[in-house]
mmCIF file of C-alpha atoms in Angstrom:
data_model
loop_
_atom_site.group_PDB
_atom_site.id
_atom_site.type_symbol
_atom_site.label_atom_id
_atom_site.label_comp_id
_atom_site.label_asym_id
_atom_site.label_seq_id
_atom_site.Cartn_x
_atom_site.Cartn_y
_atom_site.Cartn_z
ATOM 1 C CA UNK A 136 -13.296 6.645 3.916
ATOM 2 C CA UNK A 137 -14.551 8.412 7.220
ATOM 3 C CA UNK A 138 -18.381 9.687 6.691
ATOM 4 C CA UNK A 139 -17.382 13.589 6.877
ATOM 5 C CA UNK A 140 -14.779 12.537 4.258
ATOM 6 C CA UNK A 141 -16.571 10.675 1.592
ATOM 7 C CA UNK A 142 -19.137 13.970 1.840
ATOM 8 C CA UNK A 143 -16.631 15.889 1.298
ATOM 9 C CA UNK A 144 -15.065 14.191 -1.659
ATOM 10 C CA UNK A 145 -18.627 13.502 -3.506
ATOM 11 C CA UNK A 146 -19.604 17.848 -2.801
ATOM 12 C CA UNK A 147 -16.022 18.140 -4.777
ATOM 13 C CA UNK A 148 -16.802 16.148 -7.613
ATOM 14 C CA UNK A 149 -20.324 17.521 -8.010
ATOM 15 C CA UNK A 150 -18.818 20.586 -8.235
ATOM 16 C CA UNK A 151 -16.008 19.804 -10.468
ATOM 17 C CA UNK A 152 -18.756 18.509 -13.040
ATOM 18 C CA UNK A 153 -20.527 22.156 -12.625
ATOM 19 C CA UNK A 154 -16.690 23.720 -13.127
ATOM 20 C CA UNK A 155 -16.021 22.027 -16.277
ATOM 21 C CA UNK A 156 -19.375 22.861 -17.963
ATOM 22 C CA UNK A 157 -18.797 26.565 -17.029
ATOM 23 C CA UNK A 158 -14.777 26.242 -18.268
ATOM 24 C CA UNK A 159 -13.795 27.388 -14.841
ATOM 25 C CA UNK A 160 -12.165 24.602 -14.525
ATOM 26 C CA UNK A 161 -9.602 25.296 -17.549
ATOM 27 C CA UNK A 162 -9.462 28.702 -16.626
ATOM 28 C CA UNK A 163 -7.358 28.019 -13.182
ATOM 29 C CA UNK A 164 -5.294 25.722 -14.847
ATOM 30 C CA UNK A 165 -4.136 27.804 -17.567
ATOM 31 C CA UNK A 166 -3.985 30.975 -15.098
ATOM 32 C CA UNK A 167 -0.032 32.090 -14.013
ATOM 33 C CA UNK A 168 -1.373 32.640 -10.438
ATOM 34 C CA UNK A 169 -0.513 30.491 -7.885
ATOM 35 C CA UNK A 170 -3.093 30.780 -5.753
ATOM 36 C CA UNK A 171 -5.620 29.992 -8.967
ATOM 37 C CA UNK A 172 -3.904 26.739 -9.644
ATOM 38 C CA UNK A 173 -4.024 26.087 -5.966
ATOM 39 C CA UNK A 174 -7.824 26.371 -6.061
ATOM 40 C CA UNK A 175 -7.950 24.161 -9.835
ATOM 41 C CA UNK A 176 -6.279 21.220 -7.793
ATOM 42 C CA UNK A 177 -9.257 20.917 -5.078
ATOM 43 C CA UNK A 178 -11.115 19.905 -7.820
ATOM 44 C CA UNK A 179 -8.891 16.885 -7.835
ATOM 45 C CA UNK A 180 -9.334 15.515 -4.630
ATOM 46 C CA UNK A 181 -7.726 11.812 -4.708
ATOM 47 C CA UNK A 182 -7.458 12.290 -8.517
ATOM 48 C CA UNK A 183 -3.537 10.857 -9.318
ATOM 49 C CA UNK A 184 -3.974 10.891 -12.796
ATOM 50 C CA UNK A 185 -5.152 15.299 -12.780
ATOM 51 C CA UNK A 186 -2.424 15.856 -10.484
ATOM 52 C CA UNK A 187 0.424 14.068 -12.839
ATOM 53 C CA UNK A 188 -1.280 15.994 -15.947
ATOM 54 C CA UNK A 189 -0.019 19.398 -13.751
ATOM 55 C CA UNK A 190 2.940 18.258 -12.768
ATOM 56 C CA UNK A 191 2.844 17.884 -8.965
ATOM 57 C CA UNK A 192 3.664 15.656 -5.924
ATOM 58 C CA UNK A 193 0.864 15.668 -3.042
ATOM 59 C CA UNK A 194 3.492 17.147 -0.452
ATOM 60 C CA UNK A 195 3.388 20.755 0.472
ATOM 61 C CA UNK A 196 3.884 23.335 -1.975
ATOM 62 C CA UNK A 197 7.314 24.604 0.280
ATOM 63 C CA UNK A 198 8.438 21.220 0.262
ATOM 64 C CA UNK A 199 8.307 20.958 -3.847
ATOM 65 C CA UNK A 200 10.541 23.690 -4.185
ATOM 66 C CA UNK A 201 13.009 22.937 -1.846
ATOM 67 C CA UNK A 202 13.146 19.244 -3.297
ATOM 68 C CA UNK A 203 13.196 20.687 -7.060
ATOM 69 C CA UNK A 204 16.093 22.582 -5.973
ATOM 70 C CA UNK A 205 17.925 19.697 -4.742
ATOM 71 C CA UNK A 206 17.186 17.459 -7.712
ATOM 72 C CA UNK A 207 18.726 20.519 -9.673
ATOM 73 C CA UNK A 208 22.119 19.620 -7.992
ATOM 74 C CA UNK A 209 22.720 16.620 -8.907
ATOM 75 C CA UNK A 210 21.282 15.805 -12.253
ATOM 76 C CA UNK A 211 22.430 12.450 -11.559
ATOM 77 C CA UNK A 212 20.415 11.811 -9.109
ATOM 78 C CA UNK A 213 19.181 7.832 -7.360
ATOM 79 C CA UNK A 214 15.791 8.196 -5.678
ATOM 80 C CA UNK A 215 14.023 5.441 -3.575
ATOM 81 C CA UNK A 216 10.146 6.141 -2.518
ATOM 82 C CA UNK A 217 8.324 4.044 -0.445
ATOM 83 C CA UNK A 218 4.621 4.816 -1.733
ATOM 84 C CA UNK A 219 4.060 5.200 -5.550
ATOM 85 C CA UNK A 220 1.926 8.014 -7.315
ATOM 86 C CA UNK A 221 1.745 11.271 -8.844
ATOM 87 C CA UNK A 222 4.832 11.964 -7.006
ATOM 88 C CA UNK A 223 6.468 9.165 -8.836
ATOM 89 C CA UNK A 224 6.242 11.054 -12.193
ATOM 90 C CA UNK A 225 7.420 14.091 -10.800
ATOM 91 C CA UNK A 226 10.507 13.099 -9.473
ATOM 92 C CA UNK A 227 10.904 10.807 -12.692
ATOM 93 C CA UNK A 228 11.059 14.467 -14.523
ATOM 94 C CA UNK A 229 13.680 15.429 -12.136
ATOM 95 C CA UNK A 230 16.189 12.852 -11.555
ATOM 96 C CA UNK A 231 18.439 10.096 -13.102
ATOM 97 C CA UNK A 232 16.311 6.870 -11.615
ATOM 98 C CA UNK A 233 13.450 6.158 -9.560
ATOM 99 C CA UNK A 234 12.527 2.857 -7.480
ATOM 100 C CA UNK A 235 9.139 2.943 -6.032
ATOM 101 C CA UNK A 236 7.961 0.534 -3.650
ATOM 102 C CA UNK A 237 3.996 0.266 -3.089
ATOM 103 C CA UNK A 238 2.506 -2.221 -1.003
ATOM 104 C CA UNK A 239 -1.580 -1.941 -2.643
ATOM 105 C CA UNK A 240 -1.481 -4.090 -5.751
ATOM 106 C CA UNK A 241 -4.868 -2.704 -7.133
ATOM 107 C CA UNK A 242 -3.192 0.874 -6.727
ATOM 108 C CA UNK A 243 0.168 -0.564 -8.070
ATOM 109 C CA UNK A 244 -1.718 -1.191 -11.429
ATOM 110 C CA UNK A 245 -3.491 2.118 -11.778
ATOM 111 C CA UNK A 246 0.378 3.249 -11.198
ATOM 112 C CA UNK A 247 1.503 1.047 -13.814
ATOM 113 C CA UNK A 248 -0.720 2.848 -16.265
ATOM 114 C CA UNK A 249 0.213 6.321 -15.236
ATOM 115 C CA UNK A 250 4.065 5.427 -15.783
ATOM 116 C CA UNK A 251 3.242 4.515 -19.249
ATOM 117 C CA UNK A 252 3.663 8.322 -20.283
ATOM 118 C CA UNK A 253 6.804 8.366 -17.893
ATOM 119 C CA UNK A 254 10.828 8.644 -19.207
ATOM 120 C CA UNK A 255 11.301 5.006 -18.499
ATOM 121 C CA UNK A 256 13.509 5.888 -15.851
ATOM 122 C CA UNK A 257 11.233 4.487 -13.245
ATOM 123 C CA UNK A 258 11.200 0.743 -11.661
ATOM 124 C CA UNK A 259 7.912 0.286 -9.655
ATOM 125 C CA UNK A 260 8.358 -2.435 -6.792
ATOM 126 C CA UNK A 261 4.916 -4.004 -5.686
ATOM 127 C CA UNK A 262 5.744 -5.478 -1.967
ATOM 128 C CA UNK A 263 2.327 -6.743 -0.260
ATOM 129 C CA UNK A 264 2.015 -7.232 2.916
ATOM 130 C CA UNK A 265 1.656 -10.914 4.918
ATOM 131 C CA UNK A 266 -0.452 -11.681 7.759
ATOM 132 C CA UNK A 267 1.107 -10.639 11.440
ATOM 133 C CA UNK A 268 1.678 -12.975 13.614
ATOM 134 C CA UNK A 269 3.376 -12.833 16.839
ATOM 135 C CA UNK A 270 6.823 -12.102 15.579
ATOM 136 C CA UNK A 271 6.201 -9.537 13.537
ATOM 137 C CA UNK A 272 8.001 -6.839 13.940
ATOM 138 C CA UNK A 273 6.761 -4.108 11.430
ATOM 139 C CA UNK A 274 3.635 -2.870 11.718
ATOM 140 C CA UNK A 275 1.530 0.037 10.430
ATOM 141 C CA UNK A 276 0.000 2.279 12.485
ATOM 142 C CA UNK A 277 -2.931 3.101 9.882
ATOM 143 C CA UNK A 278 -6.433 2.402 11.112
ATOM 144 C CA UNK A 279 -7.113 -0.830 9.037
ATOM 145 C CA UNK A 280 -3.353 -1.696 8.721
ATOM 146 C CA UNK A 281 -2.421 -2.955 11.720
ATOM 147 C CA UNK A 282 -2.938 -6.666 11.315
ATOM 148 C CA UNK A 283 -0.421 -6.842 8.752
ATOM 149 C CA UNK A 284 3.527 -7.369 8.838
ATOM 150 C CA UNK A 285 4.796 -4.990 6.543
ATOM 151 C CA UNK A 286 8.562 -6.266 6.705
ATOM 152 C CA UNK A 287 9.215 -7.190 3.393
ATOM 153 C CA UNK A 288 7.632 -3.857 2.457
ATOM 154 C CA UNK A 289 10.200 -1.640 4.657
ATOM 155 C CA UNK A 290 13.316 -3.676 3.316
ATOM 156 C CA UNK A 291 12.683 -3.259 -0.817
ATOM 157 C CA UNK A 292 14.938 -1.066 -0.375
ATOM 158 C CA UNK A 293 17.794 -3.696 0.779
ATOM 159 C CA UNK A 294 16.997 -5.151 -2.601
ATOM 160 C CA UNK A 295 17.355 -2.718 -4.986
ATOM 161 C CA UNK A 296 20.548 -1.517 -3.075
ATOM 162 C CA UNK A 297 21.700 2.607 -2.373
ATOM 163 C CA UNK A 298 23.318 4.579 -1.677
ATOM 164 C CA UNK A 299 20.292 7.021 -2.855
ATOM 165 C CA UNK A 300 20.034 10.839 -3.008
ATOM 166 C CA UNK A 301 16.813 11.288 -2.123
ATOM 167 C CA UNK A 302 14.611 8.843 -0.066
ATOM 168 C CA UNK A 303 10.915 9.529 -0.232
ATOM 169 C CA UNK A 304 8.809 7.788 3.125
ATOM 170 C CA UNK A 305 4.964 8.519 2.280
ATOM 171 C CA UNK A 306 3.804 5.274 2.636
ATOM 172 C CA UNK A 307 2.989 2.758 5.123
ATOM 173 C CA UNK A 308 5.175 1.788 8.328
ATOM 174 C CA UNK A 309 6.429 4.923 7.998
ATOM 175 C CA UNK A 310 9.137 5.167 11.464
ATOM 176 C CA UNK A 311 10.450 1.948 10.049
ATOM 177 C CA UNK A 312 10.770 2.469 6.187
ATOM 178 C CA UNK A 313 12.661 6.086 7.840
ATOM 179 C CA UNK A 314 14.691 3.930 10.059
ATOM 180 C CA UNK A 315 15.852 1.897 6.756
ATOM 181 C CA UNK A 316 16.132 4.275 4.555
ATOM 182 C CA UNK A 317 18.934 6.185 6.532
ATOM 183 C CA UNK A 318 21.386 2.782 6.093
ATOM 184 C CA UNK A 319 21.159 3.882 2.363
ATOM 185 C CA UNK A 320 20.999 7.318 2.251
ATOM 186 C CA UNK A 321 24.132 8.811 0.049
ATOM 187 C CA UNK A 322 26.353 11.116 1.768
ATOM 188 C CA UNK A 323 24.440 14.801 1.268
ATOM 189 C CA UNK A 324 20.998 13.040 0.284
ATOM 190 C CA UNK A 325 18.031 14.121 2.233
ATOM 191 C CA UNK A 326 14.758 11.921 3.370
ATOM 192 C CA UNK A 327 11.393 13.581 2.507
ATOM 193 C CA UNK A 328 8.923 12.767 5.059
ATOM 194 C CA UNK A 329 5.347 13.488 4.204
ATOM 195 C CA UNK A 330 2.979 14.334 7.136
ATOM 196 C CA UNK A 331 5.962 14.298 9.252
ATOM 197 C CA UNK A 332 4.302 16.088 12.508
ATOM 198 C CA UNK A 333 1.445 13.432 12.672
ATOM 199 C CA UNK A 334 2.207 12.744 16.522
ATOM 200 C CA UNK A 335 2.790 9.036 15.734
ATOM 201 C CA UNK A 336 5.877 9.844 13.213
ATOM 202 C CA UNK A 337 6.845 13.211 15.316
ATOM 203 C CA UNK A 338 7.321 11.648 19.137
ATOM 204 C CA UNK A 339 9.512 9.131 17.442
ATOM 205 C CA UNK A 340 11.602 10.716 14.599
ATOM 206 C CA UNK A 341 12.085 13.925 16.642
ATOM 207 C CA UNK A 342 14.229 12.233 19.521
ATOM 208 C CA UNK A 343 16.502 10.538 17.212
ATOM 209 C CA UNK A 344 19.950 11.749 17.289
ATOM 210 C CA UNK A 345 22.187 13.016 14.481
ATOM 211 C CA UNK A 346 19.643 14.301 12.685
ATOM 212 C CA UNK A 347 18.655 17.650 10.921
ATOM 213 C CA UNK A 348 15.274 18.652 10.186
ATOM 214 C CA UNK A 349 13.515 21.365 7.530
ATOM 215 C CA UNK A 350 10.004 21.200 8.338
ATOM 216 C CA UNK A 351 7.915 22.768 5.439
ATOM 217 C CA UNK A 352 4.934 23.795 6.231
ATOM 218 C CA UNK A 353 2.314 25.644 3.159
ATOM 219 C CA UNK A 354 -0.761 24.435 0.955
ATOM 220 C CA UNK A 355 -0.793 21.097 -0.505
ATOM 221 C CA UNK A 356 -2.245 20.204 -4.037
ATOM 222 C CA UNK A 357 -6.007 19.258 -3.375
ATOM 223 C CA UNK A 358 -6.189 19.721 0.405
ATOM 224 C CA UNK A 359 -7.828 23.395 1.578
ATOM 225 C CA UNK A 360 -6.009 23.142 4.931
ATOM 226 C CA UNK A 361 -1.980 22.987 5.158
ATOM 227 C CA UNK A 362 0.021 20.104 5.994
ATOM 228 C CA UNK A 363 3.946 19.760 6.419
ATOM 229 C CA UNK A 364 6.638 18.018 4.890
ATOM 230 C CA UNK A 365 9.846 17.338 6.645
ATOM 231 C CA UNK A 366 12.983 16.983 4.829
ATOM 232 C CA UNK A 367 16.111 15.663 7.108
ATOM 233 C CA UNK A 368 19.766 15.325 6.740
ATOM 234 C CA UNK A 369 22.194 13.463 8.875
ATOM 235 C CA UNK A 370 24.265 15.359 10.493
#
């Protein structure tokens, strides 16, 4: 965690401690507005556990929506996510099945105890990654990621098998997990991509052909700055 970061996290849960002893904290959760709940959720800055207790994924608040109204379609639903967390239970509440992939094994566990609580409708996939070598060919572009070959990782989802009606790609090797997930990807199902205009997923996504794009742009639980989520079609 950067140094302006990990400042910024430790002011947040100073003051969360101050919010709870004044019941502020209970007082935005329990309020209808959504602005207020906005403002409980900074107080849960990289908290997984606070942000399944209010039901919500960490994509923006546009992008929830339009994926709850999708879900609502097809009650049947198959979902495949490459990166597991509080988004996990959500879309657990909201669909048939859920696969998760996650390639942190110390994360996968606090996962594991989250799900506990969950409808049982949710298979959780832990898929490390190997040391690269010189043929690797799927890397991660994440500072402190890009040693490793994240192959096995991207192709879970070969494994468990589609077609799927919603792919989730908020994870790691993020062009290639999108690259795979559109092989499986049921005829009307939609890819969420999280952070979808960071320049290293945008340049490359963008130029591919045959492809329809809903970029979402709004708040996002726990962030005080927007950020956009990208849901895309074929076309």
């Amino acid at each position: 965690m950067s140094g302006v970061r990990g400042a910024y996290v430790s002011g947040v849960r100073t003051l969360r401690k101050a919010a709870e002893k004044t019941g502020l904290l209970g007082k935005l959760e329990d309020s209808a507005s959504p602005k207020a709940r906005h403002v409980r959720t900074l107080f849960s800055i990289f908290d997984a556990g606070d942000m399944v207790r209010m039901d919500m994924a960490w994509w923006s608040y546009p992008a929830m929506r339009r994926v709850e109204e999708f879900l609502a379609s097809r009650p049947d639903a198959r979902i495949f996510e490459y990166g597991a967390g509080a988004s996990t239970l959500w879309l657990a509440k909201r669909a048939a099945q859920v696969d998760s992939v996650e390639h942190d094994t110390r994360w996968a566990e606090s996962v594991r105890e989250m799900l506990a609580d969950s409808p049982g409708n949710v298979k959780l996939h832990v898929v490390p990654p190997i040391a690269a070598t010189a043929d690797t060919v799927v890397r991660s572009g994440r500072v402190g990621h890009t040693d490793l070959d994240f192959a096995d990782y991207v192709s879970a989802i070969d494994e468990v098998g589609g077609p799927f009606d919603l792919i989730v790609v908020d994870g790691r090797a993020r062009v290639d997990a999108f690259r795979r997930a559109l092989d499986h990807l049921a005829e009307g199902g939609v890819v969420v991509f999280d952070n979808i205009k960071r320049k290293r997923y945008w340049d490359v996504i963008s130029a591919m052909p045959g492809l329809r794009f809903e970029l979402l742009k709004g708040g996002t639980p726990t962030l005080p700055y927007p950020t956009t989520t990208g849901l895309i079609w074929r076309v």
